[in-house]
Coordinates of C-alpha atoms in Angstrom, one line a residue:
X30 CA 87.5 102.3 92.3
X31 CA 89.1 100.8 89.1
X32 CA 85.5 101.2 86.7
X33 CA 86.1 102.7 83.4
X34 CA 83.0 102.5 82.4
X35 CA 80.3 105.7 83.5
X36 CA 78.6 105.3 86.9
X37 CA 75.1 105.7 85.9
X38 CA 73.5 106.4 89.6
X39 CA 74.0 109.1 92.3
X40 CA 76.2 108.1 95.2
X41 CA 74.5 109.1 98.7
X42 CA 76.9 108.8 101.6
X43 CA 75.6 108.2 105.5
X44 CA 79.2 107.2 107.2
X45 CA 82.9 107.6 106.8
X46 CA 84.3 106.6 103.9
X47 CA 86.9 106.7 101.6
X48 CA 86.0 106.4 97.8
X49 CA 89.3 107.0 95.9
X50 CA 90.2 106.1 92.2
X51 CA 92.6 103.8 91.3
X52 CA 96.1 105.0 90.4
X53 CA 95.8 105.9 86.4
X54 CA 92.3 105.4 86.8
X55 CA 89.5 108.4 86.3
X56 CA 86.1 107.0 87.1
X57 CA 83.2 109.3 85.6
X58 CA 79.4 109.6 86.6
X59 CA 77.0 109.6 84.1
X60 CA 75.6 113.4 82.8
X61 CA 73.8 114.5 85.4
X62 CA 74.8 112.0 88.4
X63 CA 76.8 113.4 91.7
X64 CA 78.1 112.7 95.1
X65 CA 75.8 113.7 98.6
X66 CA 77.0 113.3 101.9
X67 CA 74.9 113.6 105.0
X68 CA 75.7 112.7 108.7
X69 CA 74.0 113.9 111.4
X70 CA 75.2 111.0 114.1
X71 CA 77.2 111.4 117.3
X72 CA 80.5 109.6 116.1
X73 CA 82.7 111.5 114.0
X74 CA 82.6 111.1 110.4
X75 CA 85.5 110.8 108.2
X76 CA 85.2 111.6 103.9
X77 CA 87.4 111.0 101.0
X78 CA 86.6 111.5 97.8
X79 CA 89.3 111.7 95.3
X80 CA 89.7 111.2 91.4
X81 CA 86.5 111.1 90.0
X82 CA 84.9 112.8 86.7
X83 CA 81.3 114.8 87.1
X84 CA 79.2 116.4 84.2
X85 CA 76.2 118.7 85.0
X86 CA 76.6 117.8 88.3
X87 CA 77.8 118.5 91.7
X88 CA 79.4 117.3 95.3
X89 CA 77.1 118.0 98.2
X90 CA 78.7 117.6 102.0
X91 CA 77.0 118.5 104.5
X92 CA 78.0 117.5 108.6
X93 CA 75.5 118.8 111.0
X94 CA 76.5 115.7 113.9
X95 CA 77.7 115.9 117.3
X96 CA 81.6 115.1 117.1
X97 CA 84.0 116.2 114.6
X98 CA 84.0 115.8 110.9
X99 CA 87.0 115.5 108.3
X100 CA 86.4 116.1 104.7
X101 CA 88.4 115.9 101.9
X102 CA 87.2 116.9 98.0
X103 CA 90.8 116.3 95.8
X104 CA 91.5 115.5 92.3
X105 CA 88.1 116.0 91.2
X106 CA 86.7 117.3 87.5
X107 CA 83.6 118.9 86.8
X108 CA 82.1 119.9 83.7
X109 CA 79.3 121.6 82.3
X110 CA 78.0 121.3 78.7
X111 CA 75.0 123.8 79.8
X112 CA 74.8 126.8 81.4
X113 CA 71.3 125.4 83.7
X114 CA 72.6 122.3 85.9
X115 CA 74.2 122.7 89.3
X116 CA 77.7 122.2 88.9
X117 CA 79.9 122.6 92.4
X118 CA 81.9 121.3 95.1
X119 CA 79.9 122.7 98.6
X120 CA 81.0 121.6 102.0
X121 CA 79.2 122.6 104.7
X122 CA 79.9 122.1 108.8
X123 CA 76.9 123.3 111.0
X124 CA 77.7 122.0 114.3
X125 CA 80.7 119.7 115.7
X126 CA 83.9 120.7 117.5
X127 CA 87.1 121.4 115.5
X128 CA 85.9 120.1 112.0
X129 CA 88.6 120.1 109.1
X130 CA 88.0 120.6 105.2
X131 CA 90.5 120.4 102.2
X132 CA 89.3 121.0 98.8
X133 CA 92.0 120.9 96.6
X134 CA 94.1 120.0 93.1
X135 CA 90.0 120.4 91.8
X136 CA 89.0 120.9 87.9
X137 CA 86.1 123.0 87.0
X138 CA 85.0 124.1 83.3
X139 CA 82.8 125.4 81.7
X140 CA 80.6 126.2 84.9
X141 CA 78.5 128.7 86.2
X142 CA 77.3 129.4 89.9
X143 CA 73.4 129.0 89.9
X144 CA 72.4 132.1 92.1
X145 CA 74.1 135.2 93.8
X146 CA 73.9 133.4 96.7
X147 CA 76.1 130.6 95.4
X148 CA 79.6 129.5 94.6
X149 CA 81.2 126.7 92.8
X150 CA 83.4 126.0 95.3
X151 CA 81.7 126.2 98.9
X152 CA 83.2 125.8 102.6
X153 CA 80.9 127.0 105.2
X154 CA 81.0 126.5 109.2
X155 CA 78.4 127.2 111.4
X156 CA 78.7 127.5 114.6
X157 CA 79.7 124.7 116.9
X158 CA 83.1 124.6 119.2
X159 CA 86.5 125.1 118.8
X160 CA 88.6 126.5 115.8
X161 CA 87.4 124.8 112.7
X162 CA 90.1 124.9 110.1
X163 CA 89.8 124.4 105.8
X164 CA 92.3 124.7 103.0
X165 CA 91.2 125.7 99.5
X166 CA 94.4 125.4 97.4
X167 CA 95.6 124.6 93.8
X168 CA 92.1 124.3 92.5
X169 CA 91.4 125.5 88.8
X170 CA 87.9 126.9 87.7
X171 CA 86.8 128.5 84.5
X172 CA 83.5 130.2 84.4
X173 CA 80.6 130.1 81.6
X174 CA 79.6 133.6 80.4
X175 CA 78.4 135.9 83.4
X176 CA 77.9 133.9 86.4
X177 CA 76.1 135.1 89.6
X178 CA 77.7 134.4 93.2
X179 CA 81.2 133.2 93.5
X180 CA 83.8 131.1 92.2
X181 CA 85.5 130.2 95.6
X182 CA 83.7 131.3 99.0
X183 CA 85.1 130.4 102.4
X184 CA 82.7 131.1 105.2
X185 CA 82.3 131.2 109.1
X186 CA 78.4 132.2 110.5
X187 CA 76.6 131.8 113.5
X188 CA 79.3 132.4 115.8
X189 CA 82.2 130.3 114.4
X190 CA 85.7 130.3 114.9
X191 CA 87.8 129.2 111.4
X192 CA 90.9 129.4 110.0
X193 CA 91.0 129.6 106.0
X194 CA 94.0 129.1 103.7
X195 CA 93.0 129.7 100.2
X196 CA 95.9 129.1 97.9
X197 CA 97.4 128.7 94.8
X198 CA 93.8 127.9 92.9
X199 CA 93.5 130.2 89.3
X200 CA 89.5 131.3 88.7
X201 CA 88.7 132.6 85.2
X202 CA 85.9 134.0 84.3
X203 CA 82.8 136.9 85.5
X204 CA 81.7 136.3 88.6
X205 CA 79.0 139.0 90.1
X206 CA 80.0 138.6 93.6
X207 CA 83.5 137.7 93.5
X208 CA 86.3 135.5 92.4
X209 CA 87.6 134.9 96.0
X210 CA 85.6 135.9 99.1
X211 CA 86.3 135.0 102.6
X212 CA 83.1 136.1 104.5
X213 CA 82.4 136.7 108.2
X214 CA 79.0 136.1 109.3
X215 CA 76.7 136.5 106.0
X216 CA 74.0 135.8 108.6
X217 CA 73.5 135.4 112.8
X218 CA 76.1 136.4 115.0
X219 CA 79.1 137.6 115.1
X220 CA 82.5 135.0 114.7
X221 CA 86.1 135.2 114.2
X222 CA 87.9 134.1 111.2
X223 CA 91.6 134.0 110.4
X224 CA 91.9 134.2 106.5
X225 CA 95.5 133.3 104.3
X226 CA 94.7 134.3 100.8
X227 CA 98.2 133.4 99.2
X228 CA 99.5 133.3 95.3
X229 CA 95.7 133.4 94.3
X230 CA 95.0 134.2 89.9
X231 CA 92.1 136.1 89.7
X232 CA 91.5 136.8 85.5
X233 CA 88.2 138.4 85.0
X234 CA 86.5 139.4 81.4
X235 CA 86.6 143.1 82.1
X236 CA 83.5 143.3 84.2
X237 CA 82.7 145.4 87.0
X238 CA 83.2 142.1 89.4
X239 CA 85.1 139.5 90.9
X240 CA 88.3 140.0 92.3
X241 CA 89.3 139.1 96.1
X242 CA 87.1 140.2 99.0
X243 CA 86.7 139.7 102.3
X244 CA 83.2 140.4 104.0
X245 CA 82.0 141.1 107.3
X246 CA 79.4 141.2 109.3
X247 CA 79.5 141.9 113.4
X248 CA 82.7 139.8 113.6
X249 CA 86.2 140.0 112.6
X250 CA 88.2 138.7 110.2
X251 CA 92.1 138.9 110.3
X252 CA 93.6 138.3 106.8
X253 CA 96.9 137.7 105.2
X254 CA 96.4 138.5 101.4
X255 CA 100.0 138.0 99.9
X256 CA 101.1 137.9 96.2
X257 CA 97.8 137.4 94.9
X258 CA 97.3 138.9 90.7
X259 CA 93.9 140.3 89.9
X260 CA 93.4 141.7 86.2
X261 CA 89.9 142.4 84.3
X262 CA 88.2 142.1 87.7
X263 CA 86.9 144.0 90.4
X264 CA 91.1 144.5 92.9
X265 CA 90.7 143.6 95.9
X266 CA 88.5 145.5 98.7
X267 CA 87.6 144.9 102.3
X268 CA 84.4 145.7 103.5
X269 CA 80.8 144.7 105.1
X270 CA 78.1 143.1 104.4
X271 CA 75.5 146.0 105.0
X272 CA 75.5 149.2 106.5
X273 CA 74.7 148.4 109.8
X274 CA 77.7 145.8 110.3
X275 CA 80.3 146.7 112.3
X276 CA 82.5 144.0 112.1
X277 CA 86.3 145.1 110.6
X278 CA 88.8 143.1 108.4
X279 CA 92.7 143.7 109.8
X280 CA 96.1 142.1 108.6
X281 CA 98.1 142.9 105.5
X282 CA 97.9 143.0 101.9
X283 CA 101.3 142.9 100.2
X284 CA 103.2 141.7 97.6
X285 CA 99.7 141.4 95.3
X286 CA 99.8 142.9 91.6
X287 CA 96.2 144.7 90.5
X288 CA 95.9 145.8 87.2
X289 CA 93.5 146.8 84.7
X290 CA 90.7 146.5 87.1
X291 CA 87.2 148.5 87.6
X292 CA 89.0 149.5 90.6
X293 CA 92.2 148.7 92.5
X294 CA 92.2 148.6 96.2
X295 CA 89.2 149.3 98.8
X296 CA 91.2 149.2 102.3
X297 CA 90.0 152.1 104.5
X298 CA 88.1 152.6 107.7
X299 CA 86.4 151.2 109.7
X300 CA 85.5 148.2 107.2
X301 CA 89.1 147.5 106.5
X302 CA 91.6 148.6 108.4
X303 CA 94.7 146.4 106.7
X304 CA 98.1 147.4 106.3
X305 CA 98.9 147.6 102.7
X306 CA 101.9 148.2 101.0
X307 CA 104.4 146.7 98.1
X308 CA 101.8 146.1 95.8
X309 CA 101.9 146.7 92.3
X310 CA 98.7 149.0 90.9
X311 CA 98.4 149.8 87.2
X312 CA 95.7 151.2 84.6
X313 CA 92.5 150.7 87.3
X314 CA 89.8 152.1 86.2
X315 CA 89.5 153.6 90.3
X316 CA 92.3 153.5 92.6
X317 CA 89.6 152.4 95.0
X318 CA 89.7 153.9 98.5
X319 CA 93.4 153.2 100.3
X320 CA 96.3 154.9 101.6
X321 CA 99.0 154.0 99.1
X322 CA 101.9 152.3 100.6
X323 CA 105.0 153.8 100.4
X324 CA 106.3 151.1 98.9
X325 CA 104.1 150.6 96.2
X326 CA 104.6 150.2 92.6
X327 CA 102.4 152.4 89.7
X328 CA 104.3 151.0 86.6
X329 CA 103.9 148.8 83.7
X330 CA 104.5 145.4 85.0
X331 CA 104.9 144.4 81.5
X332 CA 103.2 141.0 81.7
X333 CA 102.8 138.8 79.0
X334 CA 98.9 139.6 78.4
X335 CA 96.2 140.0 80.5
X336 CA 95.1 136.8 79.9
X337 CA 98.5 134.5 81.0
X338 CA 99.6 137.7 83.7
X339 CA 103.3 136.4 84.3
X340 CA 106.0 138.7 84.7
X341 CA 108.3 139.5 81.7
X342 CA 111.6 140.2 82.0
X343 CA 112.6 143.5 83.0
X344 CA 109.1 143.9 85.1
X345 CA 109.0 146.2 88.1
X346 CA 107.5 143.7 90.3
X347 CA 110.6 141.7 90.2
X348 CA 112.2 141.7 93.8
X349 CA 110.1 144.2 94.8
X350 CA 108.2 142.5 97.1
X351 CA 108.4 142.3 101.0
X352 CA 110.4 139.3 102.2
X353 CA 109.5 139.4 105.5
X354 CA 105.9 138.9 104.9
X355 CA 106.7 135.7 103.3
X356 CA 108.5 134.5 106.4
X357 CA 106.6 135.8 108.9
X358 CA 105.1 132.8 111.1
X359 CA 106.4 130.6 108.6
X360 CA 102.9 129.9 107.0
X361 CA 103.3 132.2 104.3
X362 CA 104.2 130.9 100.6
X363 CA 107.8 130.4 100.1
X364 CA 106.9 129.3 96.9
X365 CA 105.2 130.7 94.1
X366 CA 102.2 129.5 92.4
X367 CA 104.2 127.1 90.2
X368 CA 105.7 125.5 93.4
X369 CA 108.9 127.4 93.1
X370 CA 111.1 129.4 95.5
X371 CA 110.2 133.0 95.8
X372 CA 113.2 134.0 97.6
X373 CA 116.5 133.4 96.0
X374 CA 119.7 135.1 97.1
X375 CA 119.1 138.4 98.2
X376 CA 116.0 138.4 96.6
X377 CA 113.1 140.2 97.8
X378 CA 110.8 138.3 95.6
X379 CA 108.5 140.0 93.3
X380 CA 105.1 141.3 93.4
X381 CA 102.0 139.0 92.3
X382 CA 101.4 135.1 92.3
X383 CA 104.5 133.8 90.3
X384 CA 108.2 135.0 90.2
X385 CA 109.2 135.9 86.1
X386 CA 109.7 132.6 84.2
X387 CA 111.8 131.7 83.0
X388 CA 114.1 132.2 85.9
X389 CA 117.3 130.6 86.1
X390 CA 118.0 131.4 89.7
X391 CA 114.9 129.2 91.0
X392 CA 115.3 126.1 91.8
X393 CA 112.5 123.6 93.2
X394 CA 112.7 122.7 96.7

């Protein structure tokens, strides 16, 4: 699509397509105009959508056919200029076999999740066959004021098997529920969900929310949250969704650096029963309930603010992460968040989404 000039209707989408801007080219939708997908057919349906420029308005997929979908949000911008209008990517899968998501390289200002029960950035499976797989990475959102529900939410209900990689994306702002949550069965039964929640920025405003969390239900999740930073938020915790769940979140949180929170880690259980260690916790407001690992860190990182949380020189998180955990299976981030290597020379790397900058002994791959 090469129009420069604003695309003053909503797009509704009923088959595959691909709708992509031209190169140097950043089509935007009139205030108020979005993007909705439906397919409910027995073919499988195949979406692009790539480039474009939303105000007050949102992208709505939503697959509930009988084959398998593939769905791909990237490149996108969306902007708010209130605080009332829907603004949010939301990509939902209730049925199908094996369906694939990526959301990623997305903008979004000024905007505010409508509801607790929402999120500006949306991936939900329901259901259906197979192992349904999304990645979430390198998106930027910045919230408005106090917002309800979540900035990012990756989801599995109803008896789903997914696999989540939520990477790289930076969320700013108060967010009730939280800044990153990968949930297991919010509602019906239980499912199983494999969660990589890797070089995440979580920046609150000093609230009592946000943060990373993973939920669940009657199900299980296994996640792999590695050199993620949380500051002004709510850490990160592992828990369920009510008191009679029983579901439990395993895996391992290392490398991630927490600080100045409302609290620091919740890992204990039978709600969380992680392995955490070599993660950097400073000035919490509660520790939160853990076992600290003996290789933690409880010392000034000495970042340069709170609100850009890199690594100075001289930090304590410098090289003292665990390598191994950013080897292991080779799906693990090698790189940092600013697409650099994280282990150079002997190198341990260091605690938290990016290695101190600048850093002479980096080099891109």
């Amino acid at each position: 699509m090469t129009t420069s000039s604003p695309i003053a209707e909503e797009i509704f989408i009923n088959r595959s397509i691909r709708l992509l801007a031209a190169r140097n080219v950043s089509p935007r939708f009139a205030a108020g105009r979005g993007i909705t997908g439906n397919f409910f057919g027995e073919t499988p349906w195949l979406i692009t959508l790539r480039g474009f420029r939303l105000t007050d308005a949102g992208i709505l997929l939503f697959y509930a056919g009988k084959a398998t979908a593939t769905m791909e949000v990237a490149d996108m911008e969306l902007e708010s200029s209130n605080s009332s209008s829907i603004k949010r990517i939301a990509v939902f899968a209730l049925s199908g076999s094996s369906n694939s998501v990526l959301v990623r390289n997305n903008r979004l200002r000024g905007v505010a999740a409508p509801s607790m029960s929402d999120a500006l950035i949306t991936v939900e499976f329901e259901g259906g066959t197979g192992t349904h797989t999304a990645d979430v990475s390198w998106n930027e959102i910045t919230g408005r004021g106090v917002s309800g529900g979540w900035a990012i939410l990756a989801s599995a209900v109803r008896a789903a098997t997914a696999e989540f990689r939520v990477q790289g994306n930076t969320v700013r702002g108060e967010f009730q529920r939280a800044g990153i949550m990968v949930s297991e069965g919010r509602s019906g039964t239980a499912s199983t969900v494999t969660a990589r929640v890797l070089s995440n920025t979580v920046i609150g405003e000093g609230g009592l929310s946000g943060g990373i969390s993973s939920l669940v239900n009657q199900g299980s999740t296994n996640a792999q949250i590695i050199n993620n930073t949380v500051v002004r938020s709510n850490g990160i915790s592992l828990s369920r969704w009510t008191g009679s769940a029983t579901g439990t979140t395993s895996g391992v949180i290392f490398n991630n650096l927490i600080v100045a929170n409302s609290r620091g880690l919740q890992n204990v259980a039978p709600s969380g029963t992680a392995n955490n260690d070599y993660n950097l916790l400073r000035n919490n407001a509660s520790a939160g309930a853990h076992t600290p690992g003996a290789n933690d860190v409880n010392a000034d990182p000495l970042l340069r603010s709170l609100d850009a949380p890199r690594l100075g020189a001289g930090s304590p998180a410098i090289d003292a992460g665990n390598s191994f955990a950013l080897i292991g299976g080779g799906t693990l981030p090698l790189v940092d968040a600013d697409g650099l290597r994280r282990l150079v020379g002997g190198s341990g790397g260091s605690a938290g989404t990016c290695q101190p900058f600048p850093n002479t002994r980096r080099r891109f791959f």
